[in-house]
Tab-separated table of C-alpha atoms in Angstrom:
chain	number	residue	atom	x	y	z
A	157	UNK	CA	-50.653	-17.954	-10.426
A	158	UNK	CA	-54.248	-16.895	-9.646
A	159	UNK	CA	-56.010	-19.101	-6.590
A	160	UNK	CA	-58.421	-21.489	-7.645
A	161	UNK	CA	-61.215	-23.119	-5.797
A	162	UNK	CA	-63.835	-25.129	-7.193
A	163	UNK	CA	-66.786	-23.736	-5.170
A	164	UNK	CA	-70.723	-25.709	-5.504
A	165	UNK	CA	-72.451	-24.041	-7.515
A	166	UNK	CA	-75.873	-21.902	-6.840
A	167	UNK	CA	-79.154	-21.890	-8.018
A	168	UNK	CA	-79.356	-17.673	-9.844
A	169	UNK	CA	-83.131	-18.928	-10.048
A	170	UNK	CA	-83.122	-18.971	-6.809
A	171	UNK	CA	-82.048	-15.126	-6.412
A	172	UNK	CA	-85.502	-13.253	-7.364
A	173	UNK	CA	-85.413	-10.466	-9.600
A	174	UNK	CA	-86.436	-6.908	-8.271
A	175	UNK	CA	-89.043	-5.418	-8.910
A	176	UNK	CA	-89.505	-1.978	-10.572
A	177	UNK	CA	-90.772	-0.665	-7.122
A	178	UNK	CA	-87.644	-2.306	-5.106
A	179	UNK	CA	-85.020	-0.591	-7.524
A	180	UNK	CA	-86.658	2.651	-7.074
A	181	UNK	CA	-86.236	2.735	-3.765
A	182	UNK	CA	-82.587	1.436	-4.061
A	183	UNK	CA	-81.553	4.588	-5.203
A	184	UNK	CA	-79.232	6.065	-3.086
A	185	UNK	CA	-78.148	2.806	-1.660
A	186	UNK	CA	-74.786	1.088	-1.059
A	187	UNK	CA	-72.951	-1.853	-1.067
A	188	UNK	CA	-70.862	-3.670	1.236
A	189	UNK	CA	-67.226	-4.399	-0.612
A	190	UNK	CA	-66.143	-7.757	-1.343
A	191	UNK	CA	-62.599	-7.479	-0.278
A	192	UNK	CA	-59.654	-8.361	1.899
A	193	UNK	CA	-56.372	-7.278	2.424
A	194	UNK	CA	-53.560	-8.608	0.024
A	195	UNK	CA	-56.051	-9.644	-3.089
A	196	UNK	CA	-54.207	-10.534	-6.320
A	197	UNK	CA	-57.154	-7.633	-7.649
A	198	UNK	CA	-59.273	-5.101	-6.235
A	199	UNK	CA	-61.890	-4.129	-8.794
A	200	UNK	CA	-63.781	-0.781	-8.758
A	201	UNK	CA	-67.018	-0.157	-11.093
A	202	UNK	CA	-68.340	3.194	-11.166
A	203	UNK	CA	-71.147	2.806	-8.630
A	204	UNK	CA	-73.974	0.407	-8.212
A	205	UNK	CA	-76.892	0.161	-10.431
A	206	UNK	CA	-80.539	0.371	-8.602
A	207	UNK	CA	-80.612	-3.390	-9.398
A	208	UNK	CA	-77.334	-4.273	-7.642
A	209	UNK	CA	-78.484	-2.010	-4.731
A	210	UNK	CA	-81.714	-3.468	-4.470
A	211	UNK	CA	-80.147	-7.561	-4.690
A	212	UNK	CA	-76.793	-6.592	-2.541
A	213	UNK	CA	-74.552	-8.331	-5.324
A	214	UNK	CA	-72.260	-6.006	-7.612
A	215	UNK	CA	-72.953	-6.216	-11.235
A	216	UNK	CA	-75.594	-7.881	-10.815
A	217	UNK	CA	-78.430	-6.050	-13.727
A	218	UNK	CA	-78.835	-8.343	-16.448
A	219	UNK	CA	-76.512	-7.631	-19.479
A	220	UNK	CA	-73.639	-6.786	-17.577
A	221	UNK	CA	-70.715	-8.354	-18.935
A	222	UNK	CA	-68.352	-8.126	-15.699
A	223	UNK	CA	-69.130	-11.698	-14.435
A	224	UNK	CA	-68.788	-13.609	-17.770
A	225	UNK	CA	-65.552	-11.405	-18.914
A	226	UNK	CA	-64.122	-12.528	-15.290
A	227	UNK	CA	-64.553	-15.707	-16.403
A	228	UNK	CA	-63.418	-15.556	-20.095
A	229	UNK	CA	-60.203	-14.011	-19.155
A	230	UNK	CA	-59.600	-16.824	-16.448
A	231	UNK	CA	-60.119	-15.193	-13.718
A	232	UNK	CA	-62.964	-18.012	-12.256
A	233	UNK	CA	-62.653	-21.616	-13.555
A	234	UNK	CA	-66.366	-20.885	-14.186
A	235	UNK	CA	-69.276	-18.201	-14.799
A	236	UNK	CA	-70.006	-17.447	-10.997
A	237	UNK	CA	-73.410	-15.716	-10.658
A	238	UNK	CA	-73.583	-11.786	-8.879
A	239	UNK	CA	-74.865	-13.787	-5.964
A	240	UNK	CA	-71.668	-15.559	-5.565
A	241	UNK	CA	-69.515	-12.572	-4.969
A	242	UNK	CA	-68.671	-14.087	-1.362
A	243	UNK	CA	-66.879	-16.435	-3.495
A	244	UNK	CA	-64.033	-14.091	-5.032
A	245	UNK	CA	-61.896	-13.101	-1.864
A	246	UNK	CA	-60.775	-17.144	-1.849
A	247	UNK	CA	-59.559	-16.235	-6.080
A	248	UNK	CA	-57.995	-13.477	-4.672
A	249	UNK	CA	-60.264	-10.916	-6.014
A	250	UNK	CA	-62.584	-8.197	-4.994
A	251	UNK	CA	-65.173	-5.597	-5.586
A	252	UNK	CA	-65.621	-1.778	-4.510
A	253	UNK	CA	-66.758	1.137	-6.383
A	254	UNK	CA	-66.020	4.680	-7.204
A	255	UNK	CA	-68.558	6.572	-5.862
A	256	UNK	CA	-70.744	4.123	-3.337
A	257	UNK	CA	-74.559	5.831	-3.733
A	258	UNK	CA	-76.490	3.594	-6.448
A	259	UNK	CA	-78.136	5.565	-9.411
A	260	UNK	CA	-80.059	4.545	-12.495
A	261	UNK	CA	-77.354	5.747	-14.574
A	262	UNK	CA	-73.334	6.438	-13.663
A	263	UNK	CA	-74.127	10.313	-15.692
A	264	UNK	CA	-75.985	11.189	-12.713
A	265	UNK	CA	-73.214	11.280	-10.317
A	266	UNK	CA	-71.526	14.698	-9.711
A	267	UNK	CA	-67.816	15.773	-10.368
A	268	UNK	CA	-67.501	16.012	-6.691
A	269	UNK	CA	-68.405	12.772	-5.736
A	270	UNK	CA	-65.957	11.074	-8.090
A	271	UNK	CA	-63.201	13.365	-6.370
A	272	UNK	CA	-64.681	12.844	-3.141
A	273	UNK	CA	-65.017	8.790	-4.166
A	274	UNK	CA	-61.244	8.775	-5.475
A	275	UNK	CA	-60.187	9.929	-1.993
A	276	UNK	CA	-62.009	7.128	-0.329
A	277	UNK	CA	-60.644	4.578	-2.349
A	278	UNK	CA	-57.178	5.830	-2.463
A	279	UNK	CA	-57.154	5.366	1.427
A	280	UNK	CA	-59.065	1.927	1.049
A	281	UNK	CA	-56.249	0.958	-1.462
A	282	UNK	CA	-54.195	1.605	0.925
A	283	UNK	CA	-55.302	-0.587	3.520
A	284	UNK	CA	-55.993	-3.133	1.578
A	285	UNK	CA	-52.821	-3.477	-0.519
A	286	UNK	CA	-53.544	-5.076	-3.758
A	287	UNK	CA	-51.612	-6.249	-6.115
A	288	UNK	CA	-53.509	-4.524	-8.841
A	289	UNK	CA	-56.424	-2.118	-8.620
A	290	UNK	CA	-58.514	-2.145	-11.539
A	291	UNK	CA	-60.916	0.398	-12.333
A	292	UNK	CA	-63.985	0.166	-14.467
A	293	UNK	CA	-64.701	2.816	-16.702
A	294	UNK	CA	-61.842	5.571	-18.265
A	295	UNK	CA	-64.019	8.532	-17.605
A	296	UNK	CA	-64.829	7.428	-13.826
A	297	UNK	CA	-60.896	6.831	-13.170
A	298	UNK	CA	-60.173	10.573	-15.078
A	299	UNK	CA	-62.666	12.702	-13.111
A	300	UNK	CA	-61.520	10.483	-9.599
A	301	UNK	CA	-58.014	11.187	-9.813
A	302	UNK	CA	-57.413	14.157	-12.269
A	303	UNK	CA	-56.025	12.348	-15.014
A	304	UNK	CA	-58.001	13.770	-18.098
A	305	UNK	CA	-55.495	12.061	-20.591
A	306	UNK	CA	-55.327	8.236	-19.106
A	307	UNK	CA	-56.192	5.958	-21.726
A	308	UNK	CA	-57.112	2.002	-21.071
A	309	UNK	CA	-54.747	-0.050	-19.603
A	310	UNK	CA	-51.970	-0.073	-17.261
A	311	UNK	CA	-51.220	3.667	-15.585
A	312	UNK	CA	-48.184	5.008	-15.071
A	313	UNK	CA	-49.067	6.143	-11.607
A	314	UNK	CA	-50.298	4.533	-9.082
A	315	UNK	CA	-52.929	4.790	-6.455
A	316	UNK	CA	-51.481	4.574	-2.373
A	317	UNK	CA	-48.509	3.005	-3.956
A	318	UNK	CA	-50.668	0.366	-5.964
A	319	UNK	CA	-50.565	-0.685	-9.795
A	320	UNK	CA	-53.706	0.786	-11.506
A	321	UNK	CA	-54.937	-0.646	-14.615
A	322	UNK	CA	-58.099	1.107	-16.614
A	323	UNK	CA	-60.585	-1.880	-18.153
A	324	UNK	CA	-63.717	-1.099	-20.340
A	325	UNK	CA	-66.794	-0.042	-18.133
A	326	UNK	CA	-68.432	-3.878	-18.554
A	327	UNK	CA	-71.952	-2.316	-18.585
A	328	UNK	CA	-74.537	-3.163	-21.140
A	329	UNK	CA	-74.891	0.026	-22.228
A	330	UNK	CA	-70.913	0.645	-22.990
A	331	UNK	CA	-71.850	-0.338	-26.498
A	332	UNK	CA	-68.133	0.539	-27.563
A	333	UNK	CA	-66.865	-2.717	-26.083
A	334	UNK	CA	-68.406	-5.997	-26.804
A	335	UNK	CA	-67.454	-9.566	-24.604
A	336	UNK	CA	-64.449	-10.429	-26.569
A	337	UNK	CA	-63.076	-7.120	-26.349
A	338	UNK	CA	-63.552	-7.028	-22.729
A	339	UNK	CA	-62.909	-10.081	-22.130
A	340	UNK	CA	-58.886	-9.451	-24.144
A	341	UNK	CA	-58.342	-6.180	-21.975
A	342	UNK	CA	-59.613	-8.213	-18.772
A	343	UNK	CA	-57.006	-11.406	-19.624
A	344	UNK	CA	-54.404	-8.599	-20.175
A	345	UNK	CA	-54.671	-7.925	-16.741
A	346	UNK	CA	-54.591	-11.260	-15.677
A	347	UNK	CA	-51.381	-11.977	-17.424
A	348	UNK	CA	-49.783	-9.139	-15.497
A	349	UNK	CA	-51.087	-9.865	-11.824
A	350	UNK	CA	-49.993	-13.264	-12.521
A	351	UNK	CA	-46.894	-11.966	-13.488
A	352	UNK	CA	-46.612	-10.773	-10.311
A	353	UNK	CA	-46.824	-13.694	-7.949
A	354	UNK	CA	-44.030	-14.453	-5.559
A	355	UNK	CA	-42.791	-10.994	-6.139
């Protein structure tokens, strides 16, 4: 069963916006992970946006639908706010990326840096040991790990020995998959981790 914690919650009011000058000099930027060893899911988007680099929190430019399909599927008890990402660890959950420099858009990131990213995260899957690793975005988890065919979903390889499942890049502009379509291939995932407990 997934941890559960009832954590206060924050004021996003309180967390100012950037402005247009602060995200342009965010490019380039990185991310600390949310993570720890033995989560019931690692997550990995593609890379930050300028917005998360310039706030610190992953997924955090407006009309991203990672938090809110997190919390459809039943993964939080409620809609946690990008600035509550210290929260997720204590669920069980985490956050990396692909490739770690922040860009405007994911299209401006290199074929080598998703190989070179894939490597990285292959050896921080390893470390970490998660039950599941799921990766944002088909075409970031095909050009990271040579796998030009995968299709969403679970993979029949894995990653340092770890489960991979392939969710919908939850980005606004990922017009292909609305909230309750992410939110059904999120609680998919779910099911199995859960699945998994005790094992």
């Amino acid at each position: 069963m997934t941890r559960r914690a009832h954590p206060a919650r924050t004021n996003p009011a309180a967390t100012p916006r950037p402005s247009p000058a602060e995200m342009a000099a965010a490019a380039g930027r990185t991310i600390p992970d949310v993570a720890a060893p033995d989560l019931m899911v690692l997550f990995s988007g593609i890379n930050p946006s300028l917005y998360s680099a310039a706030t610190g929190h992953h997924f955090a430019r407006p009309g991203n639908r990672f938090w809110p399909a997190l919390h459809g599927a039943g993964f939080t008890d409620r809609l946690l706010h990008p600035s509550e990402q210290h929260l997720l660890p204590a669920l069980g959950l985490g956050i990396t990326n692909v490739v770690a420099r922040a860009t405007a858009r994911a299209d401006e990131l290199a074929p080598e840096e998703f190989i070179a990213g894939g490597v990285l995260l292959a050896e921080r899957v390893g470390r970490l040991r998660p039950r599941f690793l799921a990766v944002l975005g088909v075409t970031a988890y095909r050009a990271a790990f040579g796998r030009p065919r995968a299709r969403m979903g679970r993979q029949a390889e894995t990653i340092s020995g770890v489960p991979v499942w392939v969710l919908p890049n939850p980005s606004g502009l990922n017009a292909h998959f609305q909230l309750p379509a992410l939110i059904t291939e999120f609680a998919a995932l779910r099911t199995a981790a859960a699945a998994t407990a005790g094992h």
